[in-house]
mmCIF file of C-alpha atoms and ligand atoms in Angstrom:
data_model
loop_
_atom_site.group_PDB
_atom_site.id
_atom_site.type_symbol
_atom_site.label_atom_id
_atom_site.label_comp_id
_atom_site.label_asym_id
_atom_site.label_seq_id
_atom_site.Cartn_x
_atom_site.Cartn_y
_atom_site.Cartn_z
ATOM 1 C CA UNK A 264 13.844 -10.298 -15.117
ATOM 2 C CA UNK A 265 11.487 -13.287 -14.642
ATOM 3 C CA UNK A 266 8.470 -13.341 -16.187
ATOM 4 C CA UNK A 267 5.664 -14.713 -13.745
ATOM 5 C CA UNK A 268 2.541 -14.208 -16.396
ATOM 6 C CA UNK A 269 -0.952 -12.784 -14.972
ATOM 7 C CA UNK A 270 -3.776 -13.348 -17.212
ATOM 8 C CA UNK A 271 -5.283 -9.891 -15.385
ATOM 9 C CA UNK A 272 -5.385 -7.654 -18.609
ATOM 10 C CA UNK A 273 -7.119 -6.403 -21.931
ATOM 11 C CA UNK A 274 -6.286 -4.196 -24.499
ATOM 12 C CA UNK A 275 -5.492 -0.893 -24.231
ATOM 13 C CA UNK A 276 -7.803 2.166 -25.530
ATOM 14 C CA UNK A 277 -5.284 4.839 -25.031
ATOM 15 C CA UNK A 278 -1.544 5.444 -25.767
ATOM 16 C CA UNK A 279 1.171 5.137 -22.892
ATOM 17 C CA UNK A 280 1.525 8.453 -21.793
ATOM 18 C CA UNK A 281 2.270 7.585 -17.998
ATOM 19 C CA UNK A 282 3.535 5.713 -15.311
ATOM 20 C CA UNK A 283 1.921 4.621 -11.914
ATOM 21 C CA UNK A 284 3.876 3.515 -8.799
ATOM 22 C CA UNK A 285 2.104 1.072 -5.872
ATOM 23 C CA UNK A 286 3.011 -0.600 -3.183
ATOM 24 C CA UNK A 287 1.727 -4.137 -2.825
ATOM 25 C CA UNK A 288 0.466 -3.351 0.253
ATOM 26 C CA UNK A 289 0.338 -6.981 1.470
ATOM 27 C CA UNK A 290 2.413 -9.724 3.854
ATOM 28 C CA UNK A 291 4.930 -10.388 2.123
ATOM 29 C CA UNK A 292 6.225 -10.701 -2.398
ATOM 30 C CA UNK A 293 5.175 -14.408 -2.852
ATOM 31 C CA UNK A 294 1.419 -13.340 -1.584
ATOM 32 C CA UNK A 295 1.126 -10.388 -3.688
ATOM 33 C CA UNK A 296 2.536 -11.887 -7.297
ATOM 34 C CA UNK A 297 -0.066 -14.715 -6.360
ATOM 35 C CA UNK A 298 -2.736 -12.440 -5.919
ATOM 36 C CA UNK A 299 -1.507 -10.406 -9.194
ATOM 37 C CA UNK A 300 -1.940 -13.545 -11.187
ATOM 38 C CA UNK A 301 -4.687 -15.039 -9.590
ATOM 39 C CA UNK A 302 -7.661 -14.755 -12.047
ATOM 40 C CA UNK A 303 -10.204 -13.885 -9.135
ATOM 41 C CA UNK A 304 -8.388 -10.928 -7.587
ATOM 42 C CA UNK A 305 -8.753 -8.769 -11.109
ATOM 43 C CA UNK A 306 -6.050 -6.580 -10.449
ATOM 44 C CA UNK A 307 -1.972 -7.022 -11.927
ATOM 45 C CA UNK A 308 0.420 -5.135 -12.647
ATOM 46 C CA UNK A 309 3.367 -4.833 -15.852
ATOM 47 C CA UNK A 310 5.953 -5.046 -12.855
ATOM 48 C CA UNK A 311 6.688 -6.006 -9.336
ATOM 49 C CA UNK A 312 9.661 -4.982 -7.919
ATOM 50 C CA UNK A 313 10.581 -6.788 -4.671
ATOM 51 C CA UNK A 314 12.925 -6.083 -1.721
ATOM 52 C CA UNK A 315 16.046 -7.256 -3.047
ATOM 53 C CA UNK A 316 15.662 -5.810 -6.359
ATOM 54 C CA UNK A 317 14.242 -8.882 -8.197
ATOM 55 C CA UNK A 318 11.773 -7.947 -11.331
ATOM 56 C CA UNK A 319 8.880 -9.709 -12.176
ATOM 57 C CA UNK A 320 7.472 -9.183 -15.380
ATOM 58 C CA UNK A 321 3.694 -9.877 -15.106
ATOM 59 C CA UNK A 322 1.901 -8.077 -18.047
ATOM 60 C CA UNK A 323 3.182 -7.479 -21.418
ATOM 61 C CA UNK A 324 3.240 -3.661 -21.662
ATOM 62 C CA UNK A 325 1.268 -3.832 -24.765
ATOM 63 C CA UNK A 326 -1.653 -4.722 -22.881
ATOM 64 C CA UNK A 327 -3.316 -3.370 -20.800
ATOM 65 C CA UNK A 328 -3.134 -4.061 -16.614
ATOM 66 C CA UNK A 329 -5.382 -3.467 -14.413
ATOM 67 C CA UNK A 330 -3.775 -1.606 -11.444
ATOM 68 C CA UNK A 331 -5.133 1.707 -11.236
ATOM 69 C CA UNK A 332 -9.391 1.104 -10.877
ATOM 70 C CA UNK A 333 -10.988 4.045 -10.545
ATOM 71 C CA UNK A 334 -8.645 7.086 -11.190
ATOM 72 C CA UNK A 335 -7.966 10.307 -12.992
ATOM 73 C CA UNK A 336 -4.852 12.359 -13.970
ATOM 74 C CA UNK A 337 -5.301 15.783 -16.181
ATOM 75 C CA UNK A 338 -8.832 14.387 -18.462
ATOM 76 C CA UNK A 339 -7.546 11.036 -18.338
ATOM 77 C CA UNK A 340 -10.393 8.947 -16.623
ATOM 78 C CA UNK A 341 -8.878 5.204 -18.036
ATOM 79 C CA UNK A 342 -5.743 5.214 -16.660
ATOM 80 C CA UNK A 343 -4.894 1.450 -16.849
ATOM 81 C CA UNK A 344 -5.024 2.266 -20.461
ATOM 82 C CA UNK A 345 -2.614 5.169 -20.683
ATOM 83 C CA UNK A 346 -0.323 3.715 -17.882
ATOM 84 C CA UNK A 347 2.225 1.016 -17.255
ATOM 85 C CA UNK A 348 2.023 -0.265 -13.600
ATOM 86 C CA UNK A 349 4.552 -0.581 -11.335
ATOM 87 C CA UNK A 350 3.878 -2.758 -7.673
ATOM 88 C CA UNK A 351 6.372 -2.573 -5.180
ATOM 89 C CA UNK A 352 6.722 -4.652 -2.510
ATOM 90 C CA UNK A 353 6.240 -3.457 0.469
ATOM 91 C CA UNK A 354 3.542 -4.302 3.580
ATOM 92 C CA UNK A 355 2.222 -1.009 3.068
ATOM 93 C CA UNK A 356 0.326 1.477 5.527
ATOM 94 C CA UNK A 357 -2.084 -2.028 6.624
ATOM 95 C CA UNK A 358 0.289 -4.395 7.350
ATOM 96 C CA UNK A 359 3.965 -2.586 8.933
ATOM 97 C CA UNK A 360 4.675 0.378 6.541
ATOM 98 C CA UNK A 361 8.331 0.508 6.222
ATOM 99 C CA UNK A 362 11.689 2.317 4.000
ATOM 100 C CA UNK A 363 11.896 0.885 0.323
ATOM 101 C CA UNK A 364 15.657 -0.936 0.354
ATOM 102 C CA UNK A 365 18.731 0.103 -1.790
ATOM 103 C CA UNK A 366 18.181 -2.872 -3.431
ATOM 104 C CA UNK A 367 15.012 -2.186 -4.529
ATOM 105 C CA UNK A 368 15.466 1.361 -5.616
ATOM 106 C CA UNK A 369 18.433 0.529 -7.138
ATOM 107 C CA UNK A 370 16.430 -2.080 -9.095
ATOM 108 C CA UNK A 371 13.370 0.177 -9.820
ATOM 109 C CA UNK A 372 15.106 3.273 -11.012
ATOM 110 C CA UNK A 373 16.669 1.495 -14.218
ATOM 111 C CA UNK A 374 13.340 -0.043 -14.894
ATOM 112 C CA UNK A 375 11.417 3.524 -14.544
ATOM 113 C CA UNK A 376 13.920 5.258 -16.787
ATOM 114 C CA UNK A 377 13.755 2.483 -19.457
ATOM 115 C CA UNK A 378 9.937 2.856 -19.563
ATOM 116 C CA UNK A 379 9.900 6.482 -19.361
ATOM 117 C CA UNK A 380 12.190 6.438 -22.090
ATOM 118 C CA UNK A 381 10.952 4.084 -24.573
ATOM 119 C CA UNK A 382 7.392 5.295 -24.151
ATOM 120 C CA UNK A 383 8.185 9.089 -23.855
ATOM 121 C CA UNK A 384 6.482 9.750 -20.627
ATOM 122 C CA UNK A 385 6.559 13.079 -19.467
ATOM 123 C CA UNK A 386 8.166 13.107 -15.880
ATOM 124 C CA UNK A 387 5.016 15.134 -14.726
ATOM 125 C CA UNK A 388 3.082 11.959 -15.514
ATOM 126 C CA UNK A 389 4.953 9.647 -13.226
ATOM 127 C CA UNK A 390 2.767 9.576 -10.645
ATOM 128 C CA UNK A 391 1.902 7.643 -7.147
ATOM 129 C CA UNK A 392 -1.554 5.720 -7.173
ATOM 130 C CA UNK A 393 -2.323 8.018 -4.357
ATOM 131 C CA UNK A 394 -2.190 10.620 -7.143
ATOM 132 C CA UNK A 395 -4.748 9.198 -9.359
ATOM 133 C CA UNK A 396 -6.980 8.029 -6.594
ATOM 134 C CA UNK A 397 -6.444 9.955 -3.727
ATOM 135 C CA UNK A 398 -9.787 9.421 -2.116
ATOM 136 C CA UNK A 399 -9.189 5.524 -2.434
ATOM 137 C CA UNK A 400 -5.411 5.173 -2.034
ATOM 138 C CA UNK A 401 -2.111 5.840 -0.153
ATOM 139 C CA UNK A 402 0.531 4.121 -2.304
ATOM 140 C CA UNK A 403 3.180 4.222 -2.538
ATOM 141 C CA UNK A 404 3.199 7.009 0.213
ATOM 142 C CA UNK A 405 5.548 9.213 1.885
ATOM 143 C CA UNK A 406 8.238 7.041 2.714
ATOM 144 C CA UNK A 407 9.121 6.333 -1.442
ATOM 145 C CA UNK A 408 12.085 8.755 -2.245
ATOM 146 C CA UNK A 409 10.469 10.636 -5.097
ATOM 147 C CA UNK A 410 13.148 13.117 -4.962
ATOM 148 C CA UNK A 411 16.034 10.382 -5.941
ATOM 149 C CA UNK A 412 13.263 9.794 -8.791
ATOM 150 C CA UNK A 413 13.526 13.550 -9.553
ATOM 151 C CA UNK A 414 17.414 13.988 -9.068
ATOM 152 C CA UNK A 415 17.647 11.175 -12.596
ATOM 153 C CA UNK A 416 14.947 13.908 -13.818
ATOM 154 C CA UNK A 417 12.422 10.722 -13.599
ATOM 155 C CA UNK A 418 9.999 12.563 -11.356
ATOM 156 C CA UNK A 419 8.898 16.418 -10.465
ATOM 157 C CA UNK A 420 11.407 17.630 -7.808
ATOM 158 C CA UNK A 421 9.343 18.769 -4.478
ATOM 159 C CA UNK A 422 9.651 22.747 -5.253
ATOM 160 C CA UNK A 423 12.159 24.458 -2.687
ATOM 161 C CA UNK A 424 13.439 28.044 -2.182
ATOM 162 C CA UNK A 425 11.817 31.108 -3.396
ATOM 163 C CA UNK A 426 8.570 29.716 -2.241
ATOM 164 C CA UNK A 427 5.237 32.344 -1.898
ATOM 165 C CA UNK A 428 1.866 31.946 -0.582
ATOM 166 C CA UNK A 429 0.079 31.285 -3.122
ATOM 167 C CA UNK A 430 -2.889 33.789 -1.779
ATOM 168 C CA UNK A 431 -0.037 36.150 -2.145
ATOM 169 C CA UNK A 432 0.574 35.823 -6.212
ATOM 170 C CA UNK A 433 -1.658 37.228 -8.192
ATOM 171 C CA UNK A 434 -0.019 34.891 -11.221
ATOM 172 C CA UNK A 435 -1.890 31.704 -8.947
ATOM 173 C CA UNK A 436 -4.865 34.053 -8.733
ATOM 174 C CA UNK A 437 -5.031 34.068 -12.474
ATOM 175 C CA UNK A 438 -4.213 30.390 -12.876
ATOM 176 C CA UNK A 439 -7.303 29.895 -10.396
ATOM 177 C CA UNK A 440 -9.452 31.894 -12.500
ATOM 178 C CA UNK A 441 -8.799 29.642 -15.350
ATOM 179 C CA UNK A 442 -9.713 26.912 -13.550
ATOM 180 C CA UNK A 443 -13.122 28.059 -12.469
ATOM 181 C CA UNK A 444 -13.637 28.840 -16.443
ATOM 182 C CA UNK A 445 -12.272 32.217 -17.384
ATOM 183 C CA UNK A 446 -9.981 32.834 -20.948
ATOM 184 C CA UNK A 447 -6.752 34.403 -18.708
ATOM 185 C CA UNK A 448 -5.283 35.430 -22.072
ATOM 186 C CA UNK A 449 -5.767 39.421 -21.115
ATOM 187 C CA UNK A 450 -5.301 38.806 -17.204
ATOM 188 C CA UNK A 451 -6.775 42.509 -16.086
ATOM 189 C CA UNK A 452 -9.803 42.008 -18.352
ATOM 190 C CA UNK A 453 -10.438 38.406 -16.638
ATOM 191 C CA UNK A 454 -10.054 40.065 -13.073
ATOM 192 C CA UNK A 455 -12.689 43.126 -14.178
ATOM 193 C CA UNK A 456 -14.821 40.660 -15.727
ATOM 194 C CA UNK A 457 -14.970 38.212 -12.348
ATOM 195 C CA UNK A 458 -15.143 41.899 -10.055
ATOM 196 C CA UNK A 459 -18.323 42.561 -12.435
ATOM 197 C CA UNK A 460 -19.890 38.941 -11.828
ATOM 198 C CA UNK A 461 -18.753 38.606 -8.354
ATOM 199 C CA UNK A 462 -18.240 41.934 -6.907
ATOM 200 C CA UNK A 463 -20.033 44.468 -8.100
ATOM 201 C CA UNK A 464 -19.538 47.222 -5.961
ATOM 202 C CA UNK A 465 -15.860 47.656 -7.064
ATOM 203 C CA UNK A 466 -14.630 46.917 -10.501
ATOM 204 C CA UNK A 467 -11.175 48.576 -10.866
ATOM 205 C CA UNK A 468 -9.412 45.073 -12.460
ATOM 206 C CA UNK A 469 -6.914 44.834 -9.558
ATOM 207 C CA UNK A 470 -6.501 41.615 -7.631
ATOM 208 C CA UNK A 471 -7.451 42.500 -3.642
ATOM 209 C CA UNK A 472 -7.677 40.240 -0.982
ATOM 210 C CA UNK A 473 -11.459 40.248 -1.503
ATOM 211 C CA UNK A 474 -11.444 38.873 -5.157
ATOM 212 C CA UNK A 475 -8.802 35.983 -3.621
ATOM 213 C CA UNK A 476 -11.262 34.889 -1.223
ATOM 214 C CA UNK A 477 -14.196 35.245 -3.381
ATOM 215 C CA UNK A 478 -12.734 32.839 -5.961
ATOM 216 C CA UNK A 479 -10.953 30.263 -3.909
ATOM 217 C CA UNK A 480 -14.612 29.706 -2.063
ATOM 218 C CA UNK A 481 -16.054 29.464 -5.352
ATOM 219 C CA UNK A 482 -13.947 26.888 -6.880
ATOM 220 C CA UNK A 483 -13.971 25.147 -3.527
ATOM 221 C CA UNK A 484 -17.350 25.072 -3.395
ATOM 222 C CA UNK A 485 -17.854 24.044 -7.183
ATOM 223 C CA UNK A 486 -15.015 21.333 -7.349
ATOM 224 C CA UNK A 487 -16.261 19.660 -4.017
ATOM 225 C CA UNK A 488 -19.945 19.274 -5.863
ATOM 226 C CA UNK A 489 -21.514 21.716 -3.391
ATOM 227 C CA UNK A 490 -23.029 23.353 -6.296
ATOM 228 C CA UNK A 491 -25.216 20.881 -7.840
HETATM 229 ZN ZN1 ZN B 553 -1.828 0.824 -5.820
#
């Protein structure tokens, strides 16, 4: 580990409670630790990790870095302050996107499950920077192995066999329903309570096809602000 420090940081307002991945996203290592601990750039990050598996330690991960800018993750809107930051190298989507080495995941997996570990971060809260910014970002993208993450139980696995269209289930219906606002608790009163708000003309508390496509329009609609 070398420490290479950036004076990019302040003090955290939240507890570690997750972990974000990014690519650097630029030329080459040398230009993105420079940029990490140049004072202008304002960004940094705890970690780089670069192609041949060499760590840079950049932040202390007491403090807080300042990696993730604008973001959100379930309620949490200050996620450089519940996050450690992980950047690694790679010329990203801009500048020649291309496969993470062994060396480097071989190097970054250790470093993941020591953080995860120490801190106690829930696997569902290591996350891409895509994930916490997704109108903004594309980091680390779809060429990181998140499933080798997921194998060391580091990561959600990508969910595989006994898939269903979600349309299909009324159990996603319900978890829908929650979303837009409803208490799910008794989940035949919820659906006779939306048929009475939403569809009138048949209230009989079973999920149809109808009440599906009634409530996926409305959340859509709500949730992309087209209900102000
Ligand atoms: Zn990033």
């Amino acid at each position: 580990m070398i420490d290479t420090p950036s004076p990019n940081f302040d003090e955290r307002s939240l507890p570690i409670n997750m972990l974000v991945l990014h690519y650097t996203g630029m030329q080459d290592a040398p230009s993105a630790i420079d940029w990490l601990a140049n004072p202008e750039s304002k960004v940094s990050a705890h970690y780089v990790v670069t192609e041949d598996g060499q760590i840079i330690r950049m932040v202390d991960e007491a403090d807080r870095a300042w990696h993730a800018g604008r973001a959100h993750w379930r309620g949490i809107t200050d996620v450089n302050s519940a996050s450690i930051g992980i950047e690694i190298v790679n010329p990203g989507h801009e500048f020649g996107y291309r496969p993470f080495p062994e060396e480097q995941m071989s190097a970054l997996i250790p470093l993941v499950a020591d953080i995860v570990d120490r801190h106690g971060i829930p696997r569902a809260n290591v996350v891409g920077h895509s994930d916490v910014a997704p109108a903004r970002k594309q980091d680390p993208g779809e060429l990181f192995d998140w499933q080798r993450l997921a194998r060391v139980r580091l990561a959600l696995p990508i969910p595989q066999g006994r898939l269903i269209d979600p349309y299909w289930s009324d159990g996603a219906f319900l978890l829908a329903l929650e979303r837009f606002g409803y208490d799910i608790g008794d989940g035949r009163a919820a659906t006779t309570a939306f048929q009475r708000r939403w569809r009138p003309g048949t209230i009989d508390g079973q999920i149809d096809g109808e009440c599906r496509a009634l409530l996926f329009s409305l959340l859509l609609d709500r949730d992309a602000g087209r209900y102000r």
